[in-house]
Amino acid sequence: MKNIGELISKAQKVQSQMSILQSKMEQQEFSGEAANGAVKVVMTGKGVPVSIKLDKSIVDPSDVETLEDLLMVALKDVRENIDGYMMSEMEKMQSSLGLPPGFKLPF
């Protein structure tokens, strides 16, 4: 029975820490960029856009496609930054709970 109790306790700790992490992700901002910073996108950890900054040198009305591509690159960059941060935080959480590396949490 001791093992079941420990498992329930760990599950409750994971759930509590996940709730804290989710709240933190709502508040934390992440950035992504393209073209050496000519396009900058800022989003919350939950993917809510905060700002987009464009250097005037890349705004060419006759070449909208390039600007669209650069925006996509910056959006992908910010998403990768969010995902990397989340993965790092999950690994820290698992380690602090004594779970093995690579352990898949059910949520």
JSON list of N, CA and C in Angstrom, two decimals, residues 36-94:
[
{"chain": "A", "resi": 36, "resn": "ASN", "atom": "N", "xyz": [17.59, 38.66, -38.88]},
{"chain": "A", "resi": 36, "resn": "ASN", "atom": "CA", "xyz": [18.50, 39.33, -37.94]},
{"chain": "A", "resi": 36, "resn": "ASN", "atom": "C", "xyz": [17.81, 40.40, -37.10]},
{"chain": "A", "resi": 37, "resn": "GLY", "atom": "N", "xyz": [16.59, 40.11, -36.68]},
{"chain": "A", "resi": 37, "resn": "GLY", "atom": "CA", "xyz": [15.86, 41.03, -35.81]},
{"chain": "A", "resi": 37, "resn": "GLY", "atom": "C", "xyz": [15.01, 42.05, -36.53]},
{"chain": "A", "resi": 38, "resn": "ALA", "atom": "N", "xyz": [14.96, 42.00, -37.85]},
{"chain": "A", "resi": 38, "resn": "ALA", "atom": "CA", "xyz": [14.12, 42.96, -38.59]},
{"chain": "A", "resi": 38, "resn": "ALA", "atom": "C", "xyz": [12.64, 42.70, -38.35]},
{"chain": "A", "resi": 39, "resn": "VAL", "atom": "N", "xyz": [12.30, 41.46, -38.01]},
{"chain": "A", "resi": 39, "resn": "VAL", "atom": "CA", "xyz": [10.94, 41.09, -37.63]},
{"chain": "A", "resi": 39, "resn": "VAL", "atom": "C", "xyz": [11.02, 40.48, -36.25]},
{"chain": "A", "resi": 40, "resn": "LYS", "atom": "N", "xyz": [10.25, 41.05, -35.31]},
{"chain": "A", "resi": 40, "resn": "LYS", "atom": "CA", "xyz": [10.23, 40.54, -33.94]},
{"chain": "A", "resi": 40, "resn": "LYS", "atom": "C", "xyz": [8.78, 40.31, -33.52]},
{"chain": "A", "resi": 41, "resn": "VAL", "atom": "N", "xyz": [8.54, 39.15, -32.95]},
{"chain": "A", "resi": 41, "resn": "VAL", "atom": "CA", "xyz": [7.21, 38.78, -32.47]},
{"chain": "A", "resi": 41, "resn": "VAL", "atom": "C", "xyz": [7.33, 38.44, -30.99]},
{"chain": "A", "resi": 42, "resn": "VAL", "atom": "N", "xyz": [6.40, 38.94, -30.19]},
{"chain": "A", "resi": 42, "resn": "VAL", "atom": "CA", "xyz": [6.34, 38.63, -28.77]},
{"chain": "A", "resi": 42, "resn": "VAL", "atom": "C", "xyz": [4.98, 38.02, -28.48]},
{"chain": "A", "resi": 43, "resn": "MET", "atom": "N", "xyz": [5.01, 36.88, -27.76]},
{"chain": "A", "resi": 43, "resn": "MET", "atom": "CA", "xyz": [3.78, 36.19, -27.37]},
{"chain": "A", "resi": 43, "resn": "MET", "atom": "C", "xyz": [3.90, 35.73, -25.93]},
{"chain": "A", "resi": 44, "resn": "THR", "atom": "N", "xyz": [2.75, 35.50, -25.29]},
{"chain": "A", "resi": 44, "resn": "THR", "atom": "CA", "xyz": [2.78, 34.88, -23.97]},
{"chain": "A", "resi": 44, "resn": "THR", "atom": "C", "xyz": [3.08, 33.40, -24.14]},
{"chain": "A", "resi": 45, "resn": "GLY", "atom": "N", "xyz": [3.39, 32.74, -23.05]},
{"chain": "A", "resi": 45, "resn": "GLY", "atom": "CA", "xyz": [3.65, 31.31, -23.09]},
{"chain": "A", "resi": 45, "resn": "GLY", "atom": "C", "xyz": [2.44, 30.50, -23.49]},
{"chain": "A", "resi": 46, "resn": "LYS", "atom": "N", "xyz": [1.28, 31.10, -23.47]},
{"chain": "A", "resi": 46, "resn": "LYS", "atom": "CA", "xyz": [0.05, 30.44, -23.90]},
{"chain": "A", "resi": 46, "resn": "LYS", "atom": "C", "xyz": [-0.25, 30.74, -25.37]},
{"chain": "A", "resi": 47, "resn": "GLY", "atom": "N", "xyz": [0.65, 31.46, -26.04]},
{"chain": "A", "resi": 47, "resn": "GLY", "atom": "CA", "xyz": [0.48, 31.73, -27.47]},
{"chain": "A", "resi": 47, "resn": "GLY", "atom": "C", "xyz": [-0.36, 32.95, -27.80]},
{"chain": "A", "resi": 48, "resn": "VAL", "atom": "N", "xyz": [-0.58, 33.81, -26.83]},
{"chain": "A", "resi": 48, "resn": "VAL", "atom": "CA", "xyz": [-1.34, 35.03, -27.08]},
{"chain": "A", "resi": 48, "resn": "VAL", "atom": "C", "xyz": [-0.38, 36.10, -27.60]},
{"chain": "A", "resi": 49, "resn": "PRO", "atom": "N", "xyz": [-0.65, 36.65, -28.78]},
{"chain": "A", "resi": 49, "resn": "PRO", "atom": "CA", "xyz": [0.24, 37.68, -29.33]},
{"chain": "A", "resi": 49, "resn": "PRO", "atom": "C", "xyz": [0.27, 38.92, -28.44]},
{"chain": "A", "resi": 50, "resn": "VAL", "atom": "N", "xyz": [1.46, 39.47, -28.25]},
{"chain": "A", "resi": 50, "resn": "VAL", "atom": "CA", "xyz": [1.64, 40.68, -27.46]},
{"chain": "A", "resi": 50, "resn": "VAL", "atom": "C", "xyz": [2.05, 41.83, -28.38]},
{"chain": "A", "resi": 51, "resn": "SER", "atom": "N", "xyz": [3.02, 41.56, -29.27]},
{"chain": "A", "resi": 51, "resn": "SER", "atom": "CA", "xyz": [3.44, 42.62, -30.19]},
{"chain": "A", "resi": 51, "resn": "SER", "atom": "C", "xyz": [4.16, 42.03, -31.40]},
{"chain": "A", "resi": 52, "resn": "ILE", "atom": "N", "xyz": [4.17, 42.84, -32.46]},
{"chain": "A", "resi": 52, "resn": "ILE", "atom": "CA", "xyz": [4.94, 42.54, -33.66]},
{"chain": "A", "resi": 52, "resn": "ILE", "atom": "C", "xyz": [5.66, 43.83, -34.04]},
{"chain": "A", "resi": 53, "resn": "LYS", "atom": "N", "xyz": [6.96, 43.75, -34.22]},
{"chain": "A", "resi": 53, "resn": "LYS", "atom": "CA", "xyz": [7.75, 44.91, -34.63]},
{"chain": "A", "resi": 53, "resn": "LYS", "atom": "C", "xyz": [8.40, 44.60, -35.97]},
{"chain": "A", "resi": 54, "resn": "LEU", "atom": "N", "xyz": [8.30, 45.55, -36.90]},
{"chain": "A", "resi": 54, "resn": "LEU", "atom": "CA", "xyz": [8.89, 45.41, -38.22]},
{"chain": "A", "resi": 54, "resn": "LEU", "atom": "C", "xyz": [9.85, 46.56, -38.48]},
{"chain": "A", "resi": 55, "resn": "ASP", "atom": "N", "xyz": [11.03, 46.24, -38.92]},
{"chain": "A", "resi": 55, "resn": "ASP", "atom": "CA", "xyz": [11.97, 47.27, -39.35]},
{"chain": "A", "resi": 55, "resn": "ASP", "atom": "C", "xyz": [11.46, 47.81, -40.68]},
{"chain": "A", "resi": 56, "resn": "LYS", "atom": "N", "xyz": [11.47, 49.12, -40.85]},
{"chain": "A", "resi": 56, "resn": "LYS", "atom": "CA", "xyz": [10.95, 49.73, -42.07]},
{"chain": "A", "resi": 56, "resn": "LYS", "atom": "C", "xyz": [11.66, 49.24, -43.33]},
{"chain": "A", "resi": 57, "resn": "SER", "atom": "N", "xyz": [12.89, 48.83, -43.19]},
{"chain": "A", "resi": 57, "resn": "SER", "atom": "CA", "xyz": [13.67, 48.41, -44.36]},
{"chain": "A", "resi": 57, "resn": "SER", "atom": "C", "xyz": [13.11, 47.15, -45.02]},
{"chain": "A", "resi": 58, "resn": "ILE", "atom": "N", "xyz": [12.31, 46.37, -44.29]},
{"chain": "A", "resi": 58, "resn": "ILE", "atom": "CA", "xyz": [11.78, 45.14, -44.90]},
{"chain": "A", "resi": 58, "resn": "ILE", "atom": "C", "xyz": [10.36, 45.29, -45.42]},
{"chain": "A", "resi": 59, "resn": "VAL", "atom": "N", "xyz": [9.78, 46.47, -45.23]},
{"chain": "A", "resi": 59, "resn": "VAL", "atom": "CA", "xyz": [8.41, 46.70, -45.69]},
{"chain": "A", "resi": 59, "resn": "VAL", "atom": "C", "xyz": [8.46, 47.23, -47.12]},
{"chain": "A", "resi": 60, "resn": "ASP", "atom": "N", "xyz": [8.12, 46.36, -48.05]},
{"chain": "A", "resi": 60, "resn": "ASP", "atom": "CA", "xyz": [8.14, 46.70, -49.48]},
{"chain": "A", "resi": 60, "resn": "ASP", "atom": "C", "xyz": [6.79, 46.32, -50.06]},
{"chain": "A", "resi": 61, "resn": "PRO", "atom": "N", "xyz": [5.95, 47.31, -50.36]},
{"chain": "A", "resi": 61, "resn": "PRO", "atom": "CA", "xyz": [4.61, 47.01, -50.88]},
{"chain": "A", "resi": 61, "resn": "PRO", "atom": "C", "xyz": [4.61, 46.14, -52.14]},
{"chain": "A", "resi": 62, "resn": "SER", "atom": "N", "xyz": [5.69, 46.16, -52.88]},
{"chain": "A", "resi": 62, "resn": "SER", "atom": "CA", "xyz": [5.73, 45.34, -54.10]},
{"chain": "A", "resi": 62, "resn": "SER", "atom": "C", "xyz": [6.22, 43.91, -53.81]},
{"chain": "A", "resi": 63, "resn": "ASP", "atom": "N", "xyz": [6.57, 43.62, -52.54]},
{"chain": "A", "resi": 63, "resn": "ASP", "atom": "CA", "xyz": [7.05, 42.28, -52.19]},
{"chain": "A", "resi": 63, "resn": "ASP", "atom": "C", "xyz": [6.45, 41.84, -50.85]},
{"chain": "A", "resi": 64, "resn": "VAL", "atom": "N", "xyz": [5.17, 41.73, -50.82]},
{"chain": "A", "resi": 64, "resn": "VAL", "atom": "CA", "xyz": [4.45, 41.33, -49.61]},
{"chain": "A", "resi": 64, "resn": "VAL", "atom": "C", "xyz": [4.80, 39.90, -49.21]},
{"chain": "A", "resi": 65, "resn": "GLU", "atom": "N", "xyz": [5.07, 39.04, -50.17]},
{"chain": "A", "resi": 65, "resn": "GLU", "atom": "CA", "xyz": [5.34, 37.63, -49.89]},
{"chain": "A", "resi": 65, "resn": "GLU", "atom": "C", "xyz": [6.56, 37.46, -48.99]},
{"chain": "A", "resi": 66, "resn": "THR", "atom": "N", "xyz": [7.59, 38.25, -49.19]},
{"chain": "A", "resi": 66, "resn": "THR", "atom": "CA", "xyz": [8.78, 38.15, -48.34]},
{"chain": "A", "resi": 66, "resn": "THR", "atom": "C", "xyz": [8.45, 38.52, -46.90]},
{"chain": "A", "resi": 67, "resn": "LEU", "atom": "N", "xyz": [7.67, 39.56, -46.72]},
{"chain": "A", "resi": 67, "resn": "LEU", "atom": "CA", "xyz": [7.27, 39.96, -45.37]},
{"chain": "A", "resi": 67, "resn": "LEU", "atom": "C", "xyz": [6.43, 38.86, -44.73]},
{"chain": "A", "resi": 68, "resn": "GLU", "atom": "N", "xyz": [5.53, 38.26, -45.48]},
{"chain": "A", "resi": 68, "resn": "GLU", "atom": "CA", "xyz": [4.72, 37.16, -44.97]},
{"chain": "A", "resi": 68, "resn": "GLU", "atom": "C", "xyz": [5.62, 35.99, -44.53]},
{"chain": "A", "resi": 69, "resn": "ASP", "atom": "N", "xyz": [6.60, 35.66, -45.35]},
{"chain": "A", "resi": 69, "resn": "ASP", "atom": "CA", "xyz": [7.53, 34.58, -45.01]},
{"chain": "A", "resi": 69, "resn": "ASP", "atom": "C", "xyz": [8.32, 34.90, -43.74]},
{"chain": "A", "resi": 70, "resn": "LEU", "atom": "N", "xyz": [8.78, 36.14, -43.62]},
{"chain": "A", "resi": 70, "resn": "LEU", "atom": "CA", "xyz": [9.54, 36.54, -42.44]},
{"chain": "A", "resi": 70, "resn": "LEU", "atom": "C", "xyz": [8.67, 36.48, -41.18]},
{"chain": "A", "resi": 71, "resn": "LEU", "atom": "N", "xyz": [7.42, 36.87, -41.30]},
{"chain": "A", "resi": 71, "resn": "LEU", "atom": "CA", "xyz": [6.51, 36.77, -40.16]},
{"chain": "A", "resi": 71, "resn": "LEU", "atom": "C", "xyz": [6.32, 35.31, -39.75]},
{"chain": "A", "resi": 72, "resn": "MET", "atom": "N", "xyz": [6.20, 34.42, -40.72]},
{"chain": "A", "resi": 72, "resn": "MET", "atom": "CA", "xyz": [6.06, 33.00, -40.42]},
{"chain": "A", "resi": 72, "resn": "MET", "atom": "C", "xyz": [7.30, 32.47, -39.70]},
{"chain": "A", "resi": 73, "resn": "VAL", "atom": "N", "xyz": [8.47, 32.88, -40.15]},
{"chain": "A", "resi": 73, "resn": "VAL", "atom": "CA", "xyz": [9.71, 32.45, -39.52]},
{"chain": "A", "resi": 73, "resn": "VAL", "atom": "C", "xyz": [9.76, 32.94, -38.07]},
{"chain": "A", "resi": 74, "resn": "ALA", "atom": "N", "xyz": [9.40, 34.19, -37.85]},
{"chain": "A", "resi": 74, "resn": "ALA", "atom": "CA", "xyz": [9.42, 34.76, -36.49]},
{"chain": "A", "resi": 74, "resn": "ALA", "atom": "C", "xyz": [8.40, 34.06, -35.59]},
{"chain": "A", "resi": 75, "resn": "LEU", "atom": "N", "xyz": [7.23, 33.75, -36.13]},
{"chain": "A", "resi": 75, "resn": "LEU", "atom": "CA", "xyz": [6.21, 33.04, -35.36]},
{"chain": "A", "resi": 75, "resn": "LEU", "atom": "C", "xyz": [6.68, 31.63, -35.00]},
{"chain": "A", "resi": 76, "resn": "LYS", "atom": "N", "xyz": [7.31, 30.97, -35.94]},
{"chain": "A", "resi": 76, "resn": "LYS", "atom": "CA", "xyz": [7.84, 29.64, -35.67]},
{"chain": "A", "resi": 76, "resn": "LYS", "atom": "C", "xyz": [8.93, 29.73, -34.60]},
{"chain": "A", "resi": 77, "resn": "ASP", "atom": "N", "xyz": [9.77, 30.73, -34.67]},
{"chain": "A", "resi": 77, "resn": "ASP", "atom": "CA", "xyz": [10.85, 30.91, -33.70]},
{"chain": "A", "resi": 77, "resn": "ASP", "atom": "C", "xyz": [10.30, 31.11, -32.30]},
{"chain": "A", "resi": 78, "resn": "VAL", "atom": "N", "xyz": [9.29, 31.95, -32.15]},
{"chain": "A", "resi": 78, "resn": "VAL", "atom": "CA", "xyz": [8.73, 32.19, -30.82]},
{"chain": "A", "resi": 78, "resn": "VAL", "atom": "C", "xyz": [8.06, 30.92, -30.31]},
{"chain": "A", "resi": 79, "resn": "ARG", "atom": "N", "xyz": [7.40, 30.17, -31.17]},
{"chain": "A", "resi": 79, "resn": "ARG", "atom": "CA", "xyz": [6.75, 28.92, -30.75]},
{"chain": "A", "resi": 79, "resn": "ARG", "atom": "C", "xyz": [7.81, 27.92, -30.27]},
{"chain": "A", "resi": 80, "resn": "GLU", "atom": "N", "xyz": [8.92, 27.84, -30.99]},
{"chain": "A", "resi": 80, "resn": "GLU", "atom": "CA", "xyz": [10.00, 26.93, -30.57]},
{"chain": "A", "resi": 80, "resn": "GLU", "atom": "C", "xyz": [10.59, 27.37, -29.23]},
{"chain": "A", "resi": 81, "resn": "ASN", "atom": "N", "xyz": [10.69, 28.67, -29.01]},
{"chain": "A", "resi": 81, "resn": "ASN", "atom": "CA", "xyz": [11.19, 29.17, -27.72]},
{"chain": "A", "resi": 81, "resn": "ASN", "atom": "C", "xyz": [10.24, 28.81, -26.59]},
{"chain": "A", "resi": 82, "resn": "ILE", "atom": "N", "xyz": [8.95, 28.93, -26.82]},
{"chain": "A", "resi": 82, "resn": "ILE", "atom": "CA", "xyz": [7.95, 28.57, -25.82]},
{"chain": "A", "resi": 82, "resn": "ILE", "atom": "C", "xyz": [8.03, 27.07, -25.53]},
{"chain": "A", "resi": 83, "resn": "ASP", "atom": "N", "xyz": [8.05, 26.27, -26.58]},
{"chain": "A", "resi": 83, "resn": "ASP", "atom": "CA", "xyz": [8.09, 24.82, -26.41]},
{"chain": "A", "resi": 83, "resn": "ASP", "atom": "C", "xyz": [9.36, 24.37, -25.69]},
{"chain": "A", "resi": 84, "resn": "GLY", "atom": "N", "xyz": [10.50, 24.98, -26.04]},
{"chain": "A", "resi": 84, "resn": "GLY", "atom": "CA", "xyz": [11.76, 24.64, -25.38]},
{"chain": "A", "resi": 84, "resn": "GLY", "atom": "C", "xyz": [11.74, 24.98, -23.90]},
{"chain": "A", "resi": 85, "resn": "TYR", "atom": "N", "xyz": [11.17, 26.14, -23.57]},
{"chain": "A", "resi": 85, "resn": "TYR", "atom": "CA", "xyz": [11.06, 26.54, -22.18]},
{"chain": "A", "resi": 85, "resn": "TYR", "atom": "C", "xyz": [10.17, 25.57, -21.41]},
{"chain": "A", "resi": 86, "resn": "MET", "atom": "N", "xyz": [9.04, 25.23, -22.01]},
{"chain": "A", "resi": 86, "resn": "MET", "atom": "CA", "xyz": [8.09, 24.32, -21.37]},
{"chain": "A", "resi": 86, "resn": "MET", "atom": "C", "xyz": [8.74, 22.95, -21.14]},
{"chain": "A", "resi": 87, "resn": "MET", "atom": "N", "xyz": [9.48, 22.46, -22.11]},
{"chain": "A", "resi": 87, "resn": "MET", "atom": "CA", "xyz": [10.14, 21.17, -21.96]},
{"chain": "A", "resi": 87, "resn": "MET", "atom": "C", "xyz": [11.16, 21.22, -20.83]},
{"chain": "A", "resi": 88, "resn": "SER", "atom": "N", "xyz": [11.92, 22.30, -20.77]},
{"chain": "A", "resi": 88, "resn": "SER", "atom": "CA", "xyz": [12.91, 22.46, -19.72]},
{"chain": "A", "resi": 88, "resn": "SER", "atom": "C", "xyz": [12.25, 22.48, -18.34]},
{"chain": "A", "resi": 89, "resn": "GLU", "atom": "N", "xyz": [11.15, 23.20, -18.22]},
{"chain": "A", "resi": 89, "resn": "GLU", "atom": "CA", "xyz": [10.44, 23.28, -16.95]},
{"chain": "A", "resi": 89, "resn": "GLU", "atom": "C", "xyz": [9.84, 21.93, -16.55]},
{"chain": "A", "resi": 90, "resn": "MET", "atom": "N", "xyz": [9.35, 21.18, -17.53]},
{"chain": "A", "resi": 90, "resn": "MET", "atom": "CA", "xyz": [8.79, 19.86, -17.25]},
{"chain": "A", "resi": 90, "resn": "MET", "atom": "C", "xyz": [9.90, 18.92, -16.76]},
{"chain": "A", "resi": 91, "resn": "GLU", "atom": "N", "xyz": [11.07, 19.00, -17.37]},
{"chain": "A", "resi": 91, "resn": "GLU", "atom": "CA", "xyz": [12.19, 18.15, -16.94]},
{"chain": "A", "resi": 91, "resn": "GLU", "atom": "C", "xyz": [12.61, 18.49, -15.52]},
{"chain": "A", "resi": 92, "resn": "LYS", "atom": "N", "xyz": [12.63, 19.79, -15.19]},
{"chain": "A", "resi": 92, "resn": "LYS", "atom": "CA", "xyz": [12.96, 20.20, -13.82]},
{"chain": "A", "resi": 92, "resn": "LYS", "atom": "C", "xyz": [11.93, 19.66, -12.83]},
{"chain": "A", "resi": 93, "resn": "MET", "atom": "N", "xyz": [10.66, 19.74, -13.21]},
{"chain": "A", "resi": 93, "resn": "MET", "atom": "CA", "xyz": [9.58, 19.27, -12.36]},
{"chain": "A", "resi": 93, "resn": "MET", "atom": "C", "xyz": [9.71, 17.77, -12.12]},
{"chain": "A", "resi": 94, "resn": "GLN", "atom": "N", "xyz": [9.95, 17.04, -13.19]},
{"chain": "A", "resi": 94, "resn": "GLN", "atom": "CA", "xyz": [10.08, 15.58, -13.06]},
{"chain": "A", "resi": 94, "resn": "GLN", "atom": "C", "xyz": [11.26, 15.21, -12.17]}
]
